[in-house]
mmCIF file of C-alpha atoms in Angstrom:
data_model
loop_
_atom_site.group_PDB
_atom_site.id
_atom_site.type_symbol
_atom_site.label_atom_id
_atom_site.label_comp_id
_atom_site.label_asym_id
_atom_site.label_seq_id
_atom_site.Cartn_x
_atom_site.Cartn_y
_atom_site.Cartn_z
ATOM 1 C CA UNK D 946 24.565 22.457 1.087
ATOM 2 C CA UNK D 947 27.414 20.305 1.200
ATOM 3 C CA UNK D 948 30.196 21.960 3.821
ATOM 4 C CA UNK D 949 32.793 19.237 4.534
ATOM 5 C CA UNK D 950 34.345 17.165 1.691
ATOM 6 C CA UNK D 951 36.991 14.549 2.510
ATOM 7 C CA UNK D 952 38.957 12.012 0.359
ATOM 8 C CA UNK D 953 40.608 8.675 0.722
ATOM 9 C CA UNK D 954 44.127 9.018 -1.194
ATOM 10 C CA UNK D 955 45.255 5.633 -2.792
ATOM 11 C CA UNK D 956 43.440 4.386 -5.524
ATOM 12 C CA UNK D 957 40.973 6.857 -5.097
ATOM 13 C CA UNK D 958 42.904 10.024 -6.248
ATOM 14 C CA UNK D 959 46.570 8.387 -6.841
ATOM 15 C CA UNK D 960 47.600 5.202 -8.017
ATOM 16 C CA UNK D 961 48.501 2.910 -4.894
ATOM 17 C CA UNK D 962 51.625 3.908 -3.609
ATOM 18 C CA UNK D 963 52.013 7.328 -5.844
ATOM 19 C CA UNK D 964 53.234 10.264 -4.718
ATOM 20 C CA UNK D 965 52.761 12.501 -7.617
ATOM 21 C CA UNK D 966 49.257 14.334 -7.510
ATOM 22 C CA UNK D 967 46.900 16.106 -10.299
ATOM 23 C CA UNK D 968 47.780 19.303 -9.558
ATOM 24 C CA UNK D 969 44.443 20.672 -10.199
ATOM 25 C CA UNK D 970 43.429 18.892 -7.139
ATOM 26 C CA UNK D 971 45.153 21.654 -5.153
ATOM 27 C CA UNK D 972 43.232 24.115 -7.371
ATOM 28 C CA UNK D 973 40.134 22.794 -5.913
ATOM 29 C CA UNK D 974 40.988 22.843 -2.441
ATOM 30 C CA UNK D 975 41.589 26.477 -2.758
ATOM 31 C CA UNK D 976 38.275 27.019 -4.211
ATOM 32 C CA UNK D 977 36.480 25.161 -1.880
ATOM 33 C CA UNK D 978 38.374 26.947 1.317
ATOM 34 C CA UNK D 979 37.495 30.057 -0.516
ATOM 35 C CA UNK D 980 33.893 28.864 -0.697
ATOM 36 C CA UNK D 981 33.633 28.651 2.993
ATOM 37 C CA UNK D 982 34.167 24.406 2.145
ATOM 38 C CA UNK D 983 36.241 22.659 4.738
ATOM 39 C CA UNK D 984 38.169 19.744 2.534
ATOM 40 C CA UNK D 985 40.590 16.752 3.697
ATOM 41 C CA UNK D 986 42.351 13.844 3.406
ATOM 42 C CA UNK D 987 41.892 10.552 5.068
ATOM 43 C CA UNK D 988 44.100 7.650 4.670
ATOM 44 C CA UNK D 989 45.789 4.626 6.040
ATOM 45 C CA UNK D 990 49.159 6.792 5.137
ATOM 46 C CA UNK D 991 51.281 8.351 7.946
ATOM 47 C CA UNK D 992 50.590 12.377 8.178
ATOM 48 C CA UNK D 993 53.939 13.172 7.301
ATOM 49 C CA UNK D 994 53.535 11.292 3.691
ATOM 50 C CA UNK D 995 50.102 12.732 3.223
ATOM 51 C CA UNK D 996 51.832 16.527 3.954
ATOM 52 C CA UNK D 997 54.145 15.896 1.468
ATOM 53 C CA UNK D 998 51.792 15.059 -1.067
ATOM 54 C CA UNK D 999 49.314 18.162 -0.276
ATOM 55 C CA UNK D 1000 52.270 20.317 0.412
ATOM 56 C CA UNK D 1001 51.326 23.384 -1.630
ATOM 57 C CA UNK D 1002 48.029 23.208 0.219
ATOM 58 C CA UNK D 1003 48.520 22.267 3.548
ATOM 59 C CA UNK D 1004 47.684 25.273 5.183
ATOM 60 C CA UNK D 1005 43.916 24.706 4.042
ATOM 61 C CA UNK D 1006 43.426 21.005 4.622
ATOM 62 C CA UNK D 1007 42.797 18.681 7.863
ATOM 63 C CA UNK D 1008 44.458 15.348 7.723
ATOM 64 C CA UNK D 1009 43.162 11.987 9.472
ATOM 65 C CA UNK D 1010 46.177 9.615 9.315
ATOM 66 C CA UNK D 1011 47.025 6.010 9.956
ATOM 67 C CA UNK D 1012 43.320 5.203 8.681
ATOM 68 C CA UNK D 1013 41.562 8.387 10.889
ATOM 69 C CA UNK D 1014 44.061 7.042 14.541
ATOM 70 C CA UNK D 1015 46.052 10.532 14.099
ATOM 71 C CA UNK D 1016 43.769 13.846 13.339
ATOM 72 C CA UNK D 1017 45.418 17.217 12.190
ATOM 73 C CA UNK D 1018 44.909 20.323 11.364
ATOM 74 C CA UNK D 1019 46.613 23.995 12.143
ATOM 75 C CA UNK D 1020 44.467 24.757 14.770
ATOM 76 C CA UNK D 1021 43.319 21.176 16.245
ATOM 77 C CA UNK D 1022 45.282 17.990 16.571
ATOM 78 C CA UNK D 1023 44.694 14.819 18.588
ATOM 79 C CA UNK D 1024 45.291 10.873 18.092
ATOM 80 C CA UNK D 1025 44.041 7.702 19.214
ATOM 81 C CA UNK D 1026 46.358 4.656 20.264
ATOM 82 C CA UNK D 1027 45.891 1.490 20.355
ATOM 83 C CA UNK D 1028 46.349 -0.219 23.916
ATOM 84 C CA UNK D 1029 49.845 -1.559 24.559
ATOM 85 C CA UNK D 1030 48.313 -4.717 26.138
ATOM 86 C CA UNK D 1031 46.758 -5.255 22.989
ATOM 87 C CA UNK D 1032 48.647 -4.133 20.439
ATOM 88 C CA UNK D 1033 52.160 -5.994 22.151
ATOM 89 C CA UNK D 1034 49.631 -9.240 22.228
ATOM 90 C CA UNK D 1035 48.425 -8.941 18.218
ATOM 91 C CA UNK D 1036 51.973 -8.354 17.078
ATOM 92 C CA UNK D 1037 53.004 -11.510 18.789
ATOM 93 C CA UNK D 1038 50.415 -13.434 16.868
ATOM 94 C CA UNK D 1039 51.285 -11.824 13.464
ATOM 95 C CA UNK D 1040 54.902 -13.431 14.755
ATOM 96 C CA UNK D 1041 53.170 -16.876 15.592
ATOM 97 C CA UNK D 1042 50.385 -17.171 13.573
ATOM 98 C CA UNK D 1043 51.032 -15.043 10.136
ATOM 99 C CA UNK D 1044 53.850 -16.455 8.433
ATOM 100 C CA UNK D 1045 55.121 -14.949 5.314
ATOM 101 C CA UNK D 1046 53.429 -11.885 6.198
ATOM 102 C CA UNK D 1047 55.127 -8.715 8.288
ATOM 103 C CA UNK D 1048 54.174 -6.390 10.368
ATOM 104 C CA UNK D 1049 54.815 -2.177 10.082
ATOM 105 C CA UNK D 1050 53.661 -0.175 13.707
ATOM 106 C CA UNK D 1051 52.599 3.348 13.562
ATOM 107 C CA UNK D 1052 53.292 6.557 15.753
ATOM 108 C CA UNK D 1053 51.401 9.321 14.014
ATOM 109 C CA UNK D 1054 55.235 10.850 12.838
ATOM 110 C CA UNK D 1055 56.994 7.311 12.091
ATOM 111 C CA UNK D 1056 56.563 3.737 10.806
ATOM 112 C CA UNK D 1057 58.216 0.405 12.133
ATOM 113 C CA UNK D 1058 59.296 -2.374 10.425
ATOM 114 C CA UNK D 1059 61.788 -5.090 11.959
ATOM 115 C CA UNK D 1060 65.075 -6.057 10.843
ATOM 116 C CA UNK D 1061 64.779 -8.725 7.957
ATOM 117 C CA UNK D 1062 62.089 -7.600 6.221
ATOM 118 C CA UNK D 1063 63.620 -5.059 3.956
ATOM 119 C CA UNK D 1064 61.143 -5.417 1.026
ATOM 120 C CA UNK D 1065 58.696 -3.966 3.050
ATOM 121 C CA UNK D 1066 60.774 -1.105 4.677
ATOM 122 C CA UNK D 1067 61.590 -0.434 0.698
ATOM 123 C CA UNK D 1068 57.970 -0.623 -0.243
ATOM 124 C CA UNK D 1069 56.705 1.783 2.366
ATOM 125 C CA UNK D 1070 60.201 4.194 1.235
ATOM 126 C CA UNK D 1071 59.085 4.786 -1.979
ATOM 127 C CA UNK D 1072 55.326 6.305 -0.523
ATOM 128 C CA UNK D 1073 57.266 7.996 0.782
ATOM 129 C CA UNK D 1074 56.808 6.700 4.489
ATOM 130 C CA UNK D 1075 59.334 8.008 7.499
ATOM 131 C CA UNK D 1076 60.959 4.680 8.655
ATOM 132 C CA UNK D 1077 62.708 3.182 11.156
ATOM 133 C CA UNK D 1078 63.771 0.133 11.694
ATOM 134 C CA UNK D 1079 63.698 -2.377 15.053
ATOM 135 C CA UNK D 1080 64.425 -5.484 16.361
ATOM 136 C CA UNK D 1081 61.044 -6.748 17.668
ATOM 137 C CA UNK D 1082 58.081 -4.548 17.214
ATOM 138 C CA UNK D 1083 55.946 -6.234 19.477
ATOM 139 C CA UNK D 1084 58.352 -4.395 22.149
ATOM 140 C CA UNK D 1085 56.709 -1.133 20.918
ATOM 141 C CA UNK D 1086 54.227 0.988 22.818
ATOM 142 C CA UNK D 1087 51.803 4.471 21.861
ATOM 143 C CA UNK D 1088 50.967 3.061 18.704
ATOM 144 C CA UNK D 1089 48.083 4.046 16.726
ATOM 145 C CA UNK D 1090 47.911 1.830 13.619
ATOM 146 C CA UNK D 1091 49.428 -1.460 12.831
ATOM 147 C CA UNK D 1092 49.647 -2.835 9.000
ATOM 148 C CA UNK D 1093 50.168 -6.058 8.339
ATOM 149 C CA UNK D 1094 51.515 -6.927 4.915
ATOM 150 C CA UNK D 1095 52.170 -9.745 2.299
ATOM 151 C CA UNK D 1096 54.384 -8.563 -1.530
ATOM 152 C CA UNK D 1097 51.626 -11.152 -3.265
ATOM 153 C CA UNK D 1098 48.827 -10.132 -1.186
ATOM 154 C CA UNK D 1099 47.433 -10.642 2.345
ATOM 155 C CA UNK D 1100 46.394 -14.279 2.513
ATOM 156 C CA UNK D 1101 42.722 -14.546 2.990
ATOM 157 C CA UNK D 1102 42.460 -17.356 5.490
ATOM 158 C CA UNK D 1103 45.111 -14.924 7.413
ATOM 159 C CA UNK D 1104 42.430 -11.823 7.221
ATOM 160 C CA UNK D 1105 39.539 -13.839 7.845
ATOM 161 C CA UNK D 1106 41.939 -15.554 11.389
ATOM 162 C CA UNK D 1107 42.790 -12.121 12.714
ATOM 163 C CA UNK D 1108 39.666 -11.042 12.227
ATOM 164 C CA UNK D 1109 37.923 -13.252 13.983
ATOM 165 C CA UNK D 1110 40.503 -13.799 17.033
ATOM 166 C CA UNK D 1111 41.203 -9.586 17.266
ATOM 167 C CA UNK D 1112 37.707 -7.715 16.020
ATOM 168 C CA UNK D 1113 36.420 -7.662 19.495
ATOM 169 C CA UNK D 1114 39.156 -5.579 20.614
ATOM 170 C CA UNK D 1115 40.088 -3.334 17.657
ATOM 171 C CA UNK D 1116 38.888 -2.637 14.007
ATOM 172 C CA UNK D 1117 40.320 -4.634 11.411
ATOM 173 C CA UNK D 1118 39.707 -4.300 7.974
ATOM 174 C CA UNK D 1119 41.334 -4.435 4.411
ATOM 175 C CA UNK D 1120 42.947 -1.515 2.743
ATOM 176 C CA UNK D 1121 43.574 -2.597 -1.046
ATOM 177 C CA UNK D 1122 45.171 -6.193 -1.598
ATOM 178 C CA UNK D 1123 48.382 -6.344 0.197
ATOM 179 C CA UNK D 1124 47.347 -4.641 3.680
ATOM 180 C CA UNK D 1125 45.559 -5.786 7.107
ATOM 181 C CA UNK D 1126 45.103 -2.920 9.186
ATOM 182 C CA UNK D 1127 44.827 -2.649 13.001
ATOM 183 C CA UNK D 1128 43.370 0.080 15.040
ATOM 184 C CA UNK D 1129 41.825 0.519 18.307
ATOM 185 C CA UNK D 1130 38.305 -0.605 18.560
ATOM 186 C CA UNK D 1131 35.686 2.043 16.949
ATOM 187 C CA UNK D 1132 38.699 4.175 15.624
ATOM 188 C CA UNK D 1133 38.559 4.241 11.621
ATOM 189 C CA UNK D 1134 38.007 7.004 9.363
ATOM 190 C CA UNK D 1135 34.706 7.157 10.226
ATOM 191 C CA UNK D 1136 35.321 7.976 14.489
ATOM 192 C CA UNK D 1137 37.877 10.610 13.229
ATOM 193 C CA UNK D 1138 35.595 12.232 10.478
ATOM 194 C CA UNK D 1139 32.812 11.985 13.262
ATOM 195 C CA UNK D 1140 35.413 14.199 15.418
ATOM 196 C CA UNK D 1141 36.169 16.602 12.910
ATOM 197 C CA UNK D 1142 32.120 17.261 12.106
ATOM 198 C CA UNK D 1143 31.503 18.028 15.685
ATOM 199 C CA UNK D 1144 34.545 20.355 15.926
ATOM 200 C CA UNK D 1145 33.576 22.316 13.562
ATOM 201 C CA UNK D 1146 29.425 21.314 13.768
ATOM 202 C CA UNK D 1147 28.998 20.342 10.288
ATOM 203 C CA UNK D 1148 26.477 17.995 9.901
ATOM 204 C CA UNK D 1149 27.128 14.307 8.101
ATOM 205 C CA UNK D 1150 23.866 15.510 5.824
ATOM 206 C CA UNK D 1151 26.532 18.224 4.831
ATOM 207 C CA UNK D 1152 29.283 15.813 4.261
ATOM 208 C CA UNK D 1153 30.705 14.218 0.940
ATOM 209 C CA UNK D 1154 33.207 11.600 1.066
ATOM 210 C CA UNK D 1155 35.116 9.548 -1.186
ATOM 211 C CA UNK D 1156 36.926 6.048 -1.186
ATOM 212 C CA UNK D 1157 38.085 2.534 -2.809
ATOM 213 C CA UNK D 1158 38.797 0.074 -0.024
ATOM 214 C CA UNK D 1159 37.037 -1.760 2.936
ATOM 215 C CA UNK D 1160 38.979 0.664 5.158
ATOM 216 C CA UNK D 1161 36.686 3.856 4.423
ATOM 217 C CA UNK D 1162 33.455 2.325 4.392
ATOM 218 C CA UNK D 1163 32.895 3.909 8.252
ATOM 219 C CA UNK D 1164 33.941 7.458 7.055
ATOM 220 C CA UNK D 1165 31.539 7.078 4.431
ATOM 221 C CA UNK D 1166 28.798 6.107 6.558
ATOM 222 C CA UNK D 1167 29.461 9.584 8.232
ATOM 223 C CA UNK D 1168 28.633 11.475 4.813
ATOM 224 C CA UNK D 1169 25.144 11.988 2.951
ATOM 225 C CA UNK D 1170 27.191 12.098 -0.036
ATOM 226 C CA UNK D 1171 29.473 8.958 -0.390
ATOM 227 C CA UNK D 1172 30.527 8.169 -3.312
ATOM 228 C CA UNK D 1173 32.749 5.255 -4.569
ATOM 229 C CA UNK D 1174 35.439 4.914 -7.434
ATOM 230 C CA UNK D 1175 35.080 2.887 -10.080
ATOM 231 C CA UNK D 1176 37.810 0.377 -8.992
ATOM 232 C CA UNK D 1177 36.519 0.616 -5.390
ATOM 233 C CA UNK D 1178 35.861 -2.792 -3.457
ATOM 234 C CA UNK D 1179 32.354 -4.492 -3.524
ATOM 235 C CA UNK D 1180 31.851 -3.619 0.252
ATOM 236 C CA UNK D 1181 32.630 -0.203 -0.487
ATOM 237 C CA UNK D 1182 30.448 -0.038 -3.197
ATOM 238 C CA UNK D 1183 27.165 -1.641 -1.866
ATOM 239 C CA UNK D 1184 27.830 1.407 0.738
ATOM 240 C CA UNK D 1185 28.261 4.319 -1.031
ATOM 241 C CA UNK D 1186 25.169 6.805 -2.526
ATOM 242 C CA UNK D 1187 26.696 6.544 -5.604
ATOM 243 C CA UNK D 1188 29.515 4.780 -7.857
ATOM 244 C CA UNK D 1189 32.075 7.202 -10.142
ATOM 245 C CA UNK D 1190 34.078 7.000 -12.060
ATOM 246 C CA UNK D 1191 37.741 5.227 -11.879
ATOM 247 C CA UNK D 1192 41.199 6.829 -10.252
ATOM 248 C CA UNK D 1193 42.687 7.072 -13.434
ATOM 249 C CA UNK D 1194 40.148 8.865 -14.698
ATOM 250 C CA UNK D 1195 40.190 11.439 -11.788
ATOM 251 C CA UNK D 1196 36.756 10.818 -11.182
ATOM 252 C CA UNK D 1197 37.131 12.361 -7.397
ATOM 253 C CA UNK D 1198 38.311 15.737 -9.248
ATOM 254 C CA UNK D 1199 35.551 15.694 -11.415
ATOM 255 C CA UNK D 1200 32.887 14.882 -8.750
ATOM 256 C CA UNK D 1201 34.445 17.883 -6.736
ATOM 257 C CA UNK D 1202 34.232 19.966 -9.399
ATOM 258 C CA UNK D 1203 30.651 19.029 -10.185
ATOM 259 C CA UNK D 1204 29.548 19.378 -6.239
ATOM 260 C CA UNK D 1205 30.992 23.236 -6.570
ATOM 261 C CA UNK D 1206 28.583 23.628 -9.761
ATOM 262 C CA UNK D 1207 25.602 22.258 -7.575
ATOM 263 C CA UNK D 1208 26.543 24.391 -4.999
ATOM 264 C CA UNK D 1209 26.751 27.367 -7.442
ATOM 265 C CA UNK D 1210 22.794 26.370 -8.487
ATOM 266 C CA UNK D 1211 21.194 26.307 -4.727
ATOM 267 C CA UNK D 1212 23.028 29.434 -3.844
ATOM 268 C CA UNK D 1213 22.684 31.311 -6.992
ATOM 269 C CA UNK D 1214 25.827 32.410 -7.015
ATOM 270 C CA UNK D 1215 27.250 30.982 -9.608
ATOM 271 C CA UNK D 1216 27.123 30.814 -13.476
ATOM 272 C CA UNK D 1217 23.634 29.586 -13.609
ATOM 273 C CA UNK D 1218 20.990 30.272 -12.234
ATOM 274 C CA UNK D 1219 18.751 28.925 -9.456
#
């Protein structure tokens, strides 16, 4: 019986960057909390853009933020930061050794971006992201997730260089074409969905999850069920238990849907029988 269902957000139930969702999704969180089904949301977006996009239904949803670094819900809340040493030392090498490409640090209620690089700080805006701007981010401190970004896409012999000079210390990983996330080492999706199970001691043979990107291949390691869009990475792909349909297609609905029918069979409580 599947108890725990959680979903990446862009390109796997919005368009990158949207901010308008299907509102049947928030139908079928309501069903599924009235089902006994605990549901949620896991992406690289800050919590207080993911709120405003589940806004009608945030009272019966968890959230794992800045890709799983900042973990909420009413009645339990926690984050994990990335080591100033660290993170001061990787933002001076996106400075040195990253040019063309910027740099946006995360506290799990605000996002940084220096002075200068205004298309970014516009690009994040329209997420809607809660901004500030500074002078030198690598003066920061307490931050959980760092995105690096690039308008024509992150360059790959810039992924492939931070990966190998920073994956020792922290996770780093691709989240669609234009981002390079940073987190602390062994916190993804996958650490904060492993956090949430145990909470609540739901079991990942209990767990669905769905994604697109590089970035949510650990939380669907942590799910029986894993299932991949249709426009999801190769990585992501080769991972999952099975490949649906496309975003635009709300594939993730219809899966959800379909899991509540299933569910409806074993239990015979539903329309059909057992």
């Amino acid at each position: 019986m599947v108890k725990l269902i959680v979903t990446d957000v862009d390109d796997t139930v919005v368009p990158e960057g949207g901010s308008i969702l299907n509102p049947e999704y928030y139908e079928v969180v309501r069903e599924c909390r009235k089902r006994g089904i605990l549901i949620g949301v896991a992406s690289g977006r800050q919590k207080p853009c993911v709120k405003k996009l589940f806004e009608p239904v945030l009272d019966q949803i968890f959230i794992l933020a800045d890709n799983g670094t900042d973990i909420w819900e009413k009645d339990y809340k926690t984050s994990m930061p990335i080591a100033d040493g660290d993170y001061q030392e990787m933002a001076r090498d996106v400075h040195e050794l990253c040019p063309g490409h910027a740099i946006m640090a995360c506290k799990p209620d605000m996002g940084y971006i220096e002075y200068g690089q205004e298309e970014y700080y516009e690009t994040m805006r329209a997420y809607p992201y809660d901004l500030e701007y500074v002078e030198d981010a690598a003066r920061l401190t307490d931050i959980c997730k760092v995105s690096v970004w690039r308008a024509e896409g992150v360059e790959p012999r810039i992924a492939s260089m931070m990966q190998e000079r920073w994956s020792d210390r922290m996770d780093v990983c691709l989240a669609g074409v234009n981002f390079l996330d940073f987190t602390n080492k062994g916190c993804n999706k996958g650490k904060a969905l492993s956090i949430i199970q145990e909470h609540y001691g739901i079991k990942p043979e209990e767990t669905a999850a769905f994604g697109n990107a590089d970035n949510d291949i650990p939380m669907l390691e942590r799910a029986k069920f894993s299932y991949a869009v249709g426009n999801a990475s190769e990585n992501l792909k080769q991972t999952a238990y099975e490949v649906i349909g496309e975003m635009r297609e709300d594939a993730v609905l219809k899966k959800i849907k379909a899991i509540l029918e299933e569910e409806d069979c074993k239990d015979g409580n539903g329309r059909k029988e057992a």
